[in-house]
């Protein structure tokens, strides 16, 4: 209501606002201070909204356009900032400034992801994990856009759209979300024997990691290092987690996705915020043409590895993730990784997958970020000087000065602008010959030998998990012909694998398919391919779920908390109610979770420490019974307090089931208990698969 003299008397709506004091003055995007963010300008108290309310229109206009297209693959991801430090200079093989001196540090940004699921999908899908690293070097951004699996499904980028169409939701039904367990994926794979090696990795526990912190990363392709003189050395990049490797079991993954769909992102966030900073060593495999020619496979073929036992890893640096993002959209969603981003001293090889990627990543940014000026976004901007004559375009934020926007030019002084310099990016002078042809070279024809090598390099437990994963995935395939084609391909990998999967599916074992090249059965086992052989050397960085009730023994609880702090583990208190419990000494213990919201799948090990009254109550609670049962069936260590037996029995377990992996707990045992948790699982527990 505006009186005749033009002064405002306030809005009627203000009467219905809760006053909230403090904070900066709120404005529109044009900087105009506003006095009401709750009520649209109306004509009359109950009248229509007025078009002239620019603040309302601007607010809704902006909201309507908040979303950008999610990534066509790797849509679900989580990022963090970090620092990369060179620990061993590589000046002998590369001119990259970054690698000239041990001790050099550069800022880093890392985004981990799943591949198939949409942005809002769950974290523990069985899937490949993206491991994309941006290093902001003094010579520009180097993006190493890798995965947690060192090989890829296809040998040529031209097949990528087909692969991705096949694995994503089926186009007619729009499901399944975030999983490869459906007809289209296995149909495609069954016709692409080159995918077999990667599906072995994908069906292994590598595809259900416990945490981003406990995964390896791989650059996959063979790259080149180059000296200033143009001398080339082949290089493969590996990220090795200092935390050790760890995965979950499939039944656990399925339940985690329901209990905490954000399991992986929460884990990374909590670790960094609590100061338990995850670290990876960067290791390189370096080799020359002669070594490359000695391999039975082609180093340009991204479906092959070079076993670490054949070309050893040289650790050259350490990546530490030390800062969570301030804003998920501005940083993690807008970060634009491009495989083409390499710095002087690093160059590509003719790997046909890499060559195609070098087109795709730049191209996709235009679709996602909407402008060729995406490099100006803070997360993408290099942290070194940038000087070129690229001009204008949508959302240009630079204001270039002077007359020159072309080169060469005859302008003088500051007006002249930048010039290319000799000591800059060097392209490898590759001798090229041959006819232009669409062919797949003979050197790319062996699709099974390394798949077999991967399988025989696993521990028996891991082999069974691979069998179970193929069996599960193919059980979701409706067309039996597809199952048969896949199992026929597996026949070339390993007789046991094909037979066990066929048995699991209840189908006759088909003859092995005709391989394009003879399958080698003489490749040596490569122990470094197993996860279980690379487990942690303590319970550090892991989480214990401590189930307590009113009356739980205060001494044991504090002994466990102290022992956990000593090894660098976290204890989460799980109680019947979130309000916490009153311990035996009368003190209050705050709860992190209530039992109905914290199934044991969220923890690496559990301890059950009820009072005797508390145990009687828990024994009636389905959530408590599941807590014990799942921990047991997932091979986890279960610490038992003196009064815990009724809960364990209610879960259907007997004293006989409680092996040494379920030690009884007293305050004096706490340190020994954590030492006993180091292997993480009790794999020889007699649990039916
Ligand atoms: Fe890719 C994203 C990893 C093959 C095309 N890819 C993307 C991401 C990772 C990888 C980690 C997510 C980056 C982020 O967090 O933003 N991709 C790989 C690896 C491959 C691979 C390790 C094989 C060795 N990719 C590949 C091929 C093509 C693409 C062959 C196309 C020909 N990838 C893309 C893409 C994405 C992408 C469409 C989606 C979003 C983006 O790039 O920025 O361009």
XYZ file of C-alpha atoms and ligand atoms in Angstrom:
733
model
C 0.000 0.000 0.000
C 1.546 3.319 -1.054
C 0.153 6.463 0.598
C -0.530 9.508 -1.535
C 2.718 11.209 -0.410
C 4.729 8.297 -1.961
C 6.289 6.915 1.237
C 6.053 3.179 1.820
C 4.365 1.892 4.884
C 5.594 -1.677 4.490
C 4.078 -4.767 3.031
C 1.146 -6.518 4.604
C 3.094 -9.772 4.063
C 5.776 -8.678 6.501
C 3.302 -9.414 9.254
C 3.632 -13.096 8.438
C 7.424 -13.263 8.263
C 9.636 -14.630 10.978
C 12.279 -11.971 11.479
C 15.776 -13.398 10.903
C 18.497 -10.958 11.807
C 22.013 -10.758 10.492
C 23.581 -11.537 7.133
C 24.531 -9.254 4.274
C 21.872 -7.171 2.544
C 20.060 -9.292 -0.029
C 20.038 -7.993 -3.579
C 18.910 -9.070 -7.025
C 21.553 -10.326 -9.450
C 21.751 -6.704 -10.642
C 22.695 -5.597 -7.146
C 19.410 -3.944 -6.241
C 18.691 -4.298 -2.522
C 15.391 -6.000 -1.811
C 13.210 -5.767 1.264
C 11.029 -8.882 0.891
C 12.046 -12.321 -0.362
C 8.792 -14.049 0.617
C 5.974 -12.249 -1.100
C 5.357 -11.434 -4.739
C 4.170 -7.915 -5.442
C 0.358 -8.090 -5.528
C -2.370 -5.783 -6.713
C -4.462 -5.579 -3.559
C -4.087 -7.868 -0.565
C -5.578 -10.889 -2.324
C -5.137 -9.707 -5.887
C -3.109 -10.978 -8.901
C 0.712 -10.957 -9.011
C 2.210 -8.003 -10.844
C 4.481 -8.490 -13.852
C 6.543 -5.527 -12.746
C 7.962 -7.539 -9.831
C 11.430 -7.847 -11.354
C 12.858 -9.487 -8.242
C 10.372 -12.350 -8.426
C 10.785 -12.745 -12.189
C 14.568 -12.732 -12.005
C 14.605 -15.258 -9.164
C 12.368 -17.730 -10.969
C 14.094 -17.127 -14.309
C 17.413 -18.092 -12.777
C 16.008 -21.100 -10.983
C 14.410 -22.403 -14.188
C 17.863 -22.597 -15.771
C 19.893 -23.938 -12.843
C 20.594 -27.331 -14.365
C 23.211 -28.106 -16.988
C 23.308 -31.407 -18.886
C 24.846 -34.126 -16.781
C 27.891 -35.893 -18.186
C 26.866 -38.431 -20.827
C 29.016 -40.917 -18.893
C 30.535 -40.556 -15.407
C 27.586 -38.347 -14.404
C 27.768 -39.339 -10.752
C 30.979 -38.168 -9.206
C 32.623 -36.521 -6.275
C 35.575 -34.163 -6.272
C 38.206 -32.846 -3.901
C 41.186 -30.534 -4.015
C 44.700 -31.641 -3.268
C 48.395 -31.232 -3.799
C 50.752 -33.260 -5.923
C 54.391 -33.424 -4.884
C 57.174 -34.798 -7.040
C 59.324 -37.177 -5.016
C 61.651 -38.447 -7.736
C 62.643 -36.171 -10.615
C 62.234 -37.476 -14.157
C 64.467 -34.904 -15.854
C 66.226 -37.703 -17.745
C 63.083 -38.656 -19.648
C 60.811 -35.623 -19.781
C 61.162 -31.887 -20.238
C 57.971 -31.325 -18.167
C 58.850 -28.570 -15.696
C 56.773 -30.389 -13.116
C 59.140 -33.348 -13.087
C 62.484 -31.519 -13.134
C 63.022 -31.496 -9.393
C 61.959 -33.562 -6.411
C 60.013 -31.368 -4.018
C 58.050 -29.483 -6.684
C 54.403 -29.210 -5.694
C 51.364 -28.244 -7.740
C 47.664 -27.886 -6.877
C 45.412 -30.740 -7.950
C 41.726 -31.462 -8.353
C 40.412 -35.016 -8.488
C 36.962 -36.267 -9.451
C 35.979 -39.871 -8.810
C 32.900 -41.259 -10.513
C 30.851 -44.204 -11.629
C 30.286 -44.577 -15.360
C 26.800 -45.775 -16.181
C 24.481 -44.194 -13.620
C 22.795 -40.801 -13.706
C 23.921 -37.974 -11.470
C 21.537 -39.025 -8.691
C 22.276 -42.741 -8.808
C 23.701 -44.705 -5.895
C 27.426 -44.916 -5.217
C 27.923 -48.659 -4.930
C 26.837 -49.773 -8.364
C 28.923 -52.554 -9.837
C 30.803 -50.314 -12.213
C 34.145 -48.986 -13.299
C 35.234 -45.965 -11.235
C 36.564 -42.851 -12.940
C 39.768 -41.448 -11.456
C 40.289 -38.089 -13.149
C 43.141 -35.873 -11.985
C 43.802 -32.268 -12.990
C 47.240 -30.956 -12.117
C 47.575 -27.176 -12.377
C 51.228 -27.022 -13.434
C 53.395 -24.019 -14.220
C 53.089 -24.993 -17.898
C 49.331 -25.393 -17.958
C 46.849 -28.024 -16.927
C 47.702 -31.698 -17.217
C 44.612 -33.891 -17.034
C 45.143 -37.583 -16.451
C 41.632 -38.897 -17.054
C 41.844 -42.479 -15.884
C 39.857 -45.254 -14.284
C 40.368 -47.670 -11.410
C 40.781 -50.413 -14.017
C 43.855 -50.383 -16.265
C 42.189 -51.674 -19.442
C 39.173 -50.616 -21.459
C 36.188 -52.363 -23.077
C 36.996 -51.387 -26.647
C 40.067 -50.813 -28.761
C 38.755 -48.031 -30.976
C 36.914 -44.839 -29.991
C 34.436 -45.295 -32.834
C 32.782 -48.010 -30.701
C 32.351 -45.790 -27.624
C 28.827 -44.536 -28.410
C 27.687 -48.151 -28.935
C 29.288 -49.310 -25.703
C 27.699 -46.503 -23.727
C 24.284 -46.919 -25.343
C 24.451 -50.620 -24.531
C 25.341 -50.196 -20.868
C 22.974 -47.329 -20.058
C 19.221 -47.788 -19.493
C 17.538 -49.612 -22.338
C 15.953 -46.966 -24.583
C 12.480 -48.448 -24.776
C 11.921 -49.030 -21.055
C 14.229 -46.420 -19.520
C 15.763 -48.923 -17.073
C 17.780 -50.424 -15.441
C 19.555 -47.535 -13.790
C 23.299 -47.658 -13.065
C 23.944 -51.257 -13.864
C 25.263 -53.492 -16.579
C 23.088 -56.453 -15.529
C 20.746 -56.373 -18.518
C 20.380 -57.721 -22.025
C 21.738 -54.822 -24.059
C 25.068 -54.644 -22.281
C 25.816 -58.357 -22.449
C 24.458 -58.607 -25.981
C 26.973 -55.973 -27.091
C 29.806 -57.533 -25.107
C 29.056 -61.005 -26.445
C 29.810 -59.720 -29.946
C 32.926 -57.818 -28.821
C 35.479 -60.362 -27.602
C 37.906 -57.465 -27.082
C 35.709 -56.492 -24.079
C 36.313 -59.783 -22.292
C 39.440 -58.706 -20.431
C 37.731 -55.623 -19.015
C 34.582 -57.539 -18.038
C 36.817 -59.807 -15.936
C 37.943 -56.701 -14.031
C 34.388 -55.356 -13.935
C 33.083 -58.637 -12.488
C 35.883 -58.626 -9.926
C 35.653 -56.796 -6.623
C 37.478 -53.845 -8.250
C 34.043 -52.710 -9.426
C 32.590 -52.535 -5.894
C 35.274 -50.599 -3.993
C 34.813 -49.926 -0.281
C 35.911 -46.340 -0.781
C 37.486 -44.075 -3.373
C 40.361 -43.948 -0.900
C 41.046 -47.649 -1.308
C 41.229 -47.844 -5.106
C 44.076 -47.773 -7.575
C 43.963 -45.473 -10.580
C 45.369 -45.990 -14.055
C 46.046 -43.729 -17.026
C 45.225 -46.821 -19.151
C 46.867 -45.755 -22.414
C 50.526 -45.785 -23.236
C 51.706 -42.158 -23.330
C 55.095 -40.702 -24.227
C 57.540 -38.696 -22.211
C 59.672 -36.391 -24.367
C 62.956 -34.646 -23.664
C 63.709 -31.194 -25.083
C 65.780 -32.998 -27.713
C 62.713 -34.957 -28.791
C 63.798 -38.299 -27.310
C 60.732 -40.374 -26.484
C 60.135 -42.895 -23.703
C 56.865 -44.793 -23.404
C 55.081 -44.351 -20.093
C 52.090 -45.864 -18.306
C 50.704 -44.054 -15.258
C 49.479 -45.711 -12.040
C 48.006 -44.254 -8.843
C 48.673 -46.448 -5.792
C 46.620 -45.750 -2.658
C 48.771 -45.497 0.445
C 45.690 -46.703 2.346
C 45.833 -50.140 0.682
C 43.133 -51.712 -1.462
C 39.716 -52.768 -0.222
C 36.380 -53.727 -1.707
C 33.002 -54.807 -0.359
C 31.094 -57.989 -1.170
C 28.160 -57.869 -3.567
C 25.405 -58.537 -1.029
C 26.862 -55.735 1.054
C 26.965 -53.350 -1.912
C 23.288 -53.958 -2.612
C 22.408 -53.129 0.993
C 24.741 -50.124 1.247
C 22.986 -48.572 -1.727
C 19.753 -48.588 0.246
C 21.256 -47.606 3.588
C 23.474 -44.816 2.273
C 23.355 -44.084 -1.468
C 26.115 -41.499 -0.860
C 28.421 -43.985 0.820
C 31.512 -43.170 -1.241
C 31.149 -39.414 -1.324
C 30.365 -39.270 2.383
C 33.416 -41.412 3.109
C 35.758 -39.142 1.160
C 34.253 -35.991 2.591
C 34.446 -37.254 6.181
C 37.997 -38.494 5.791
C 39.249 -35.155 4.465
C 37.263 -33.045 6.926
C 38.538 -35.144 9.845
C 42.136 -34.690 8.676
C 42.650 -38.318 7.632
C 43.988 -37.193 4.249
C 43.970 -39.843 1.525
C 47.154 -40.227 -0.481
C 48.200 -41.959 -3.654
C 51.662 -42.478 -5.062
C 52.058 -41.739 -8.740
C 54.111 -44.511 -10.288
C 55.307 -44.824 -13.859
C 56.252 -47.754 -16.025
C 58.933 -46.541 -18.404
C 60.058 -48.489 -21.470
C 61.532 -47.966 -24.894
C 60.738 -49.224 -28.402
C 62.788 -52.334 -27.950
C 60.848 -53.375 -24.843
C 57.579 -52.446 -26.553
C 58.442 -54.656 -29.510
C 59.260 -57.555 -27.199
C 55.676 -57.857 -25.949
C 53.293 -60.383 -27.460
C 50.640 -57.643 -27.530
C 50.559 -54.119 -28.901
C 51.297 -51.311 -26.459
C 48.808 -49.194 -28.430
C 46.014 -51.597 -27.517
C 44.118 -50.241 -24.464
C 42.712 -53.677 -23.631
C 46.162 -54.786 -22.472
C 48.283 -54.206 -19.389
C 51.990 -54.434 -18.886
C 52.262 -56.496 -15.704
C 54.090 -54.716 -12.906
C 56.236 -57.794 -12.570
C 57.452 -57.280 -16.169
C 58.084 -53.518 -16.199
C 58.461 -52.403 -12.578
C 56.790 -49.317 -11.200
C 58.883 -46.278 -10.347
C 57.234 -44.034 -7.772
C 57.710 -40.396 -8.780
C 55.226 -38.398 -6.722
C 52.476 -38.286 -4.134
C 48.977 -36.896 -4.415
C 47.299 -35.778 -1.193
C 43.634 -34.798 -1.112
C 43.469 -32.109 1.533
C 40.426 -29.909 0.890
C 36.781 -30.594 0.197
C 35.053 -28.389 -2.344
C 33.259 -25.245 -1.247
C 30.512 -25.799 -3.765
C 29.616 -29.034 -5.508
C 28.192 -27.407 -8.632
C 30.802 -24.707 -9.175
C 33.675 -27.119 -8.775
C 32.771 -30.796 -9.130
C 29.974 -30.378 -11.653
C 31.744 -27.758 -13.757
C 35.205 -29.282 -13.778
C 36.064 -30.129 -17.379
C 38.675 -32.823 -17.804
C 40.174 -33.239 -21.265
C 42.573 -36.001 -22.239
C 44.078 -33.550 -24.714
C 45.379 -31.484 -21.794
C 49.013 -32.533 -21.643
C 52.004 -30.334 -20.901
C 55.362 -29.991 -22.662
C 57.279 -33.226 -22.122
C 54.190 -35.455 -22.315
C 52.689 -36.592 -25.616
C 50.203 -39.071 -27.004
C 50.721 -42.348 -28.784
C 48.686 -43.741 -31.673
C 46.369 -45.674 -29.360
C 43.130 -45.314 -31.381
C 41.045 -45.013 -28.228
C 43.149 -42.155 -26.922
C 43.069 -40.373 -30.263
C 39.263 -40.467 -30.259
C 39.102 -39.329 -26.651
C 41.187 -36.304 -27.516
C 38.304 -35.143 -29.706
C 35.458 -36.181 -27.403
C 36.385 -34.483 -24.147
C 36.828 -30.997 -25.567
C 33.694 -31.413 -27.622
C 31.536 -32.524 -24.714
C 32.368 -29.420 -22.668
C 30.518 -27.211 -25.120
C 27.394 -29.261 -24.683
C 27.695 -29.332 -20.895
C 29.084 -25.924 -20.044
C 27.569 -24.044 -22.951
C 30.516 -21.960 -24.047
C 33.970 -22.255 -25.526
C 34.997 -20.033 -22.616
C 34.638 -22.875 -20.092
C 38.377 -22.560 -19.421
C 37.627 -19.302 -17.589
C 35.619 -21.011 -14.847
C 37.720 -20.941 -11.681
C 37.955 -24.746 -11.423
C 39.148 -25.051 -15.025
C 41.360 -21.983 -15.284
C 45.080 -22.749 -15.411
C 47.057 -21.341 -12.501
C 49.756 -20.009 -14.836
C 49.690 -17.083 -17.271
C 47.456 -17.581 -20.320
C 48.055 -15.590 -23.505
C 46.464 -16.135 -26.906
C 44.289 -14.467 -29.524
C 41.153 -16.534 -28.944
C 38.445 -13.906 -28.593
C 34.834 -13.280 -27.750
C 32.237 -16.068 -27.577
C 29.441 -16.648 -25.072
C 30.170 -15.572 -21.515
C 33.522 -14.001 -22.294
C 34.929 -12.661 -19.048
C 38.279 -11.359 -20.326
C 38.565 -7.750 -21.382
C 41.549 -7.793 -23.759
C 43.230 -4.441 -24.413
C 44.917 -3.103 -27.506
C 44.492 -3.388 -31.276
C 45.965 -6.851 -31.952
C 43.700 -9.891 -32.098
C 45.737 -11.783 -34.683
C 49.276 -13.017 -35.153
C 51.704 -12.308 -36.760
C 51.174 -8.596 -36.395
C 53.346 -5.531 -36.705
C 52.145 -3.802 -33.553
C 54.771 -2.681 -31.115
C 55.379 -3.142 -27.394
C 52.489 -4.188 -25.221
C 50.139 -3.822 -28.211
C 51.824 -6.680 -29.993
C 50.491 -9.511 -27.807
C 51.986 -12.988 -27.317
C 54.210 -14.912 -29.721
C 54.877 -18.687 -29.920
C 58.152 -19.571 -28.203
C 60.657 -22.274 -29.009
C 60.843 -23.766 -25.514
C 57.213 -24.833 -25.583
C 55.072 -27.879 -26.279
C 56.949 -30.327 -28.458
C 55.140 -32.808 -30.681
C 56.855 -36.140 -31.023
C 58.243 -36.426 -34.538
C 56.655 -39.767 -35.372
C 57.594 -41.388 -38.662
C 54.334 -42.275 -40.401
C 53.813 -44.476 -43.419
C 51.224 -46.778 -44.944
C 47.940 -46.565 -46.773
C 44.891 -45.011 -45.161
C 42.670 -47.962 -44.325
C 39.935 -48.906 -41.855
C 41.526 -51.924 -40.251
C 42.091 -53.505 -36.857
C 45.735 -54.589 -36.926
C 46.670 -58.211 -36.298
C 48.624 -57.069 -33.221
C 45.265 -56.206 -31.574
C 43.727 -59.667 -32.171
C 44.458 -61.531 -28.926
C 41.457 -60.895 -26.690
C 41.737 -63.668 -24.161
C 45.318 -64.339 -23.016
C 45.467 -61.442 -20.558
C 41.901 -62.087 -19.393
C 43.087 -65.566 -18.471
C 46.176 -64.129 -16.789
C 43.942 -61.838 -14.714
C 41.772 -64.764 -13.614
C 44.631 -67.048 -12.590
C 46.285 -64.177 -10.693
C 43.376 -63.899 -8.258
C 43.112 -65.643 -4.905
C 40.465 -68.421 -4.790
C 38.063 -66.122 -2.909
C 38.410 -63.470 -5.592
C 37.924 -66.026 -8.345
C 34.658 -67.112 -6.767
C 33.512 -63.511 -6.563
C 34.164 -63.178 -10.307
C 32.159 -66.330 -10.991
C 29.316 -65.061 -8.801
C 29.295 -61.663 -10.490
C 29.053 -63.115 -14.015
C 26.351 -65.474 -12.781
C 24.375 -62.638 -11.192
C 24.662 -60.320 -14.189
C 23.777 -62.986 -16.720
C 20.852 -64.128 -14.571
C 19.343 -60.682 -15.233
C 19.708 -61.209 -18.979
C 16.375 -62.394 -20.352
C 17.549 -63.798 -23.677
C 19.301 -67.162 -23.126
C 21.134 -66.859 -26.445
C 23.065 -63.899 -25.030
C 24.032 -65.888 -21.933
C 25.273 -68.671 -24.151
C 27.395 -66.354 -26.294
C 29.009 -64.767 -23.210
C 29.773 -68.112 -21.562
C 31.168 -69.398 -24.873
C 33.587 -66.455 -24.844
C 34.507 -67.181 -21.214
C 35.461 -70.674 -22.344
C 38.514 -69.068 -23.930
C 39.468 -67.418 -20.648
C 39.394 -70.363 -18.279
C 37.605 -73.708 -18.273
C 36.671 -73.385 -14.565
C 35.259 -69.896 -15.013
C 33.025 -70.913 -17.925
C 31.886 -74.127 -16.225
C 31.093 -72.533 -12.872
C 29.146 -69.708 -14.496
C 27.224 -72.181 -16.680
C 26.441 -74.270 -13.579
C 25.340 -71.178 -11.691
C 22.995 -70.268 -14.526
C 21.718 -73.830 -14.816
C 22.666 -74.142 -18.471
C 24.798 -76.622 -20.389
C 28.404 -75.544 -20.941
C 28.640 -74.299 -24.519
C 31.723 -74.885 -26.663
C 34.239 -72.081 -26.433
C 33.868 -69.527 -29.219
C 36.429 -69.299 -32.003
C 39.134 -66.852 -30.889
C 40.656 -64.435 -33.416
C 44.150 -65.394 -32.223
C 45.505 -68.382 -30.281
C 44.998 -68.021 -26.524
C 48.208 -68.180 -24.504
C 48.048 -70.257 -21.371
C 51.701 -69.701 -20.490
C 51.439 -66.147 -19.149
C 52.741 -66.045 -15.609
C 50.490 -65.152 -12.698
C 50.718 -61.474 -11.771
C 50.079 -61.206 -8.005
C 49.739 -57.430 -8.260
C 46.387 -57.946 -10.007
C 44.788 -59.241 -6.813
C 43.141 -56.872 -4.342
C 43.425 -59.170 -1.362
C 47.174 -59.381 -1.753
C 47.344 -55.592 -1.496
C 45.257 -55.046 1.615
C 46.105 -52.514 4.315
C 48.718 -53.092 6.988
C 46.498 -51.822 9.808
C 42.884 -50.829 10.511
C 43.820 -47.157 9.939
C 41.240 -45.197 7.991
C 38.613 -47.883 8.626
C 35.403 -47.660 10.602
C 34.189 -49.712 13.578
C 30.456 -49.782 14.355
C 30.106 -50.010 18.139
C 26.637 -51.172 19.205
C 25.819 -50.014 22.748
C 22.770 -49.803 25.015
C 21.961 -48.199 28.346
C 24.239 -49.806 30.905
C 27.063 -50.722 28.462
C 30.414 -51.028 30.188
C 31.977 -47.549 30.233
C 35.537 -48.860 30.627
C 35.388 -51.009 27.514
C 33.793 -48.268 25.457
C 36.521 -45.799 26.323
C 39.256 -48.424 25.880
C 37.950 -49.100 22.382
C 37.798 -45.405 21.557
C 41.380 -44.922 22.766
C 42.676 -47.935 20.872
C 40.925 -46.758 17.694
C 42.527 -43.329 17.969
C 45.939 -44.988 18.318
C 45.587 -46.887 15.035
C 43.867 -44.015 13.218
C 40.490 -45.739 12.947
C 37.041 -44.221 13.480
C 34.457 -45.499 15.959
C 30.797 -44.811 15.242
C 28.483 -45.247 18.204
C 25.296 -47.085 17.263
C 22.546 -47.011 19.884
C 18.869 -47.931 20.131
C 17.984 -44.213 19.906
C 19.888 -41.258 18.477
C 19.709 -39.524 21.850
C 22.472 -41.859 23.028
C 22.838 -44.078 26.089
C 23.691 -43.930 29.781
C 26.786 -46.068 30.406
C 27.514 -48.294 33.429
C 29.268 -45.434 35.243
C 26.286 -43.122 34.788
C 27.930 -41.012 32.063
C 26.078 -40.210 28.838
C 27.419 -41.367 25.506
C 26.165 -39.540 22.429
C 25.166 -41.741 19.503
C 26.274 -41.201 15.897
C 23.470 -43.359 14.558
C 20.422 -45.224 15.762
C 20.445 -48.935 15.075
C 17.556 -48.730 12.586
C 19.568 -46.257 10.499
C 22.973 -47.901 10.675
C 23.120 -51.469 9.397
C 26.502 -53.149 9.811
C 27.177 -52.860 6.053
C 28.251 -49.276 6.761
C 31.217 -50.439 8.865
C 34.417 -52.382 8.282
C 34.024 -54.291 11.530
C 31.579 -54.221 14.418
C 31.605 -54.680 18.168
C 28.511 -55.529 20.193
C 28.658 -54.292 23.772
C 25.164 -54.241 25.293
C 24.326 -54.482 28.971
C 22.400 -57.602 29.867
C 19.066 -55.723 29.837
C 20.063 -54.004 26.626
C 20.914 -57.339 25.003
C 17.471 -58.696 25.867
C 15.886 -55.686 24.119
C 18.187 -55.853 21.100
C 17.437 -59.568 20.721
C 13.877 -58.565 19.841
C 14.887 -55.897 17.333
C 15.042 -57.019 13.651
C 17.546 -54.249 12.903
C 19.903 -55.558 15.593
C 19.533 -59.111 14.319
C 20.332 -57.998 10.763
C 23.283 -56.040 12.143
C 24.843 -59.244 13.465
C 23.749 -61.506 10.643
C 25.037 -59.279 7.874
C 28.350 -58.723 9.623
C 28.727 -62.488 9.925
C 27.683 -63.254 6.356
C 29.934 -60.505 5.003
C 32.907 -62.130 6.724
C 33.438 -59.180 9.059
C 35.135 -59.327 12.403
C 32.636 -59.076 15.259
C 33.848 -58.123 18.718
C 31.576 -59.475 21.444
C 31.080 -57.990 24.894
C 30.385 -60.273 27.854
C 26.599 -59.789 27.555
C 26.316 -59.945 23.753
C 25.364 -63.618 23.348
C 21.545 -63.176 23.389
C 21.778 -60.791 20.408
C 24.038 -63.169 18.518
C 21.760 -66.114 19.234
C 18.691 -64.124 18.213
C 20.428 -63.647 14.872
C 20.511 -67.435 14.504
C 24.205 -67.889 15.242
C 25.525 -70.325 17.818
C 28.649 -70.398 19.921
C 30.084 -72.808 17.325
C 29.753 -70.170 14.623
C 31.802 -67.738 16.628
C 35.341 -68.416 15.592
C 38.411 -66.452 16.468
C 37.069 -63.685 14.287
C 34.541 -62.910 16.967
C 36.831 -62.298 19.924
C 35.298 -61.510 23.279
C 36.066 -57.972 24.324
C 37.384 -56.612 27.564
C 39.035 -53.258 28.196
C 42.447 -54.961 28.266
C 41.838 -56.475 24.813
C 41.128 -53.259 22.948
C 44.575 -52.835 21.328
C 44.759 -56.523 20.418
C 41.248 -56.294 18.989
C 42.257 -53.571 16.532
C 45.412 -55.464 15.573
C 43.219 -58.496 14.814
C 41.057 -56.414 12.459
C 43.906 -55.747 10.010
C 42.970 -58.484 7.483
C 39.512 -56.796 7.379
C 37.617 -59.997 6.642
C 37.570 -63.565 7.816
C 37.363 -65.120 4.375
C 37.513 -68.728 5.509
C 34.304 -68.428 7.532
C 31.906 -71.148 6.343
C 29.257 -68.908 4.780
C 27.209 -70.375 1.940
C 27.632 -68.376 -1.258
Fe 35.764 -41.089 -20.983
C 34.211 -38.760 -19.095
C 37.610 -42.098 -18.257
C 37.133 -43.653 -22.837
C 34.294 -39.857 -23.746
N 35.870 -40.559 -19.054
C 35.150 -39.557 -18.468
C 35.520 -39.437 -17.091
C 36.471 -40.376 -16.854
C 36.702 -41.075 -18.091
C 37.175 -40.646 -15.547
C 34.915 -38.464 -16.101
C 35.699 -37.206 -16.011
C 35.088 -36.312 -14.965
O 35.140 -36.682 -13.782
O 34.574 -35.271 -15.341
N 37.036 -42.636 -20.595
C 37.768 -42.799 -19.444
C 38.763 -43.815 -19.659
C 38.624 -44.270 -20.936
C 37.548 -43.513 -21.528
C 39.784 -44.264 -18.629
C 39.401 -45.310 -21.679
C 40.642 -45.576 -21.451
N 35.698 -41.676 -22.918
C 36.351 -42.744 -23.493
C 36.122 -42.735 -24.921
C 35.336 -41.648 -25.192
C 35.072 -41.002 -23.919
C 36.698 -43.737 -25.889
C 34.791 -41.131 -26.489
C 35.203 -41.453 -27.665
N 34.419 -39.621 -21.347
C 33.991 -39.254 -22.569
C 33.128 -38.016 -22.571
C 33.125 -37.649 -21.046
C 33.949 -38.757 -20.426
C 31.828 -38.130 -23.245
C 31.774 -37.434 -20.387
C 31.917 -36.147 -19.599
C 33.199 -35.610 -19.971
O 33.812 -36.440 -20.851
O 33.667 -34.556 -19.588
O 33.709 -37.027 -23.322
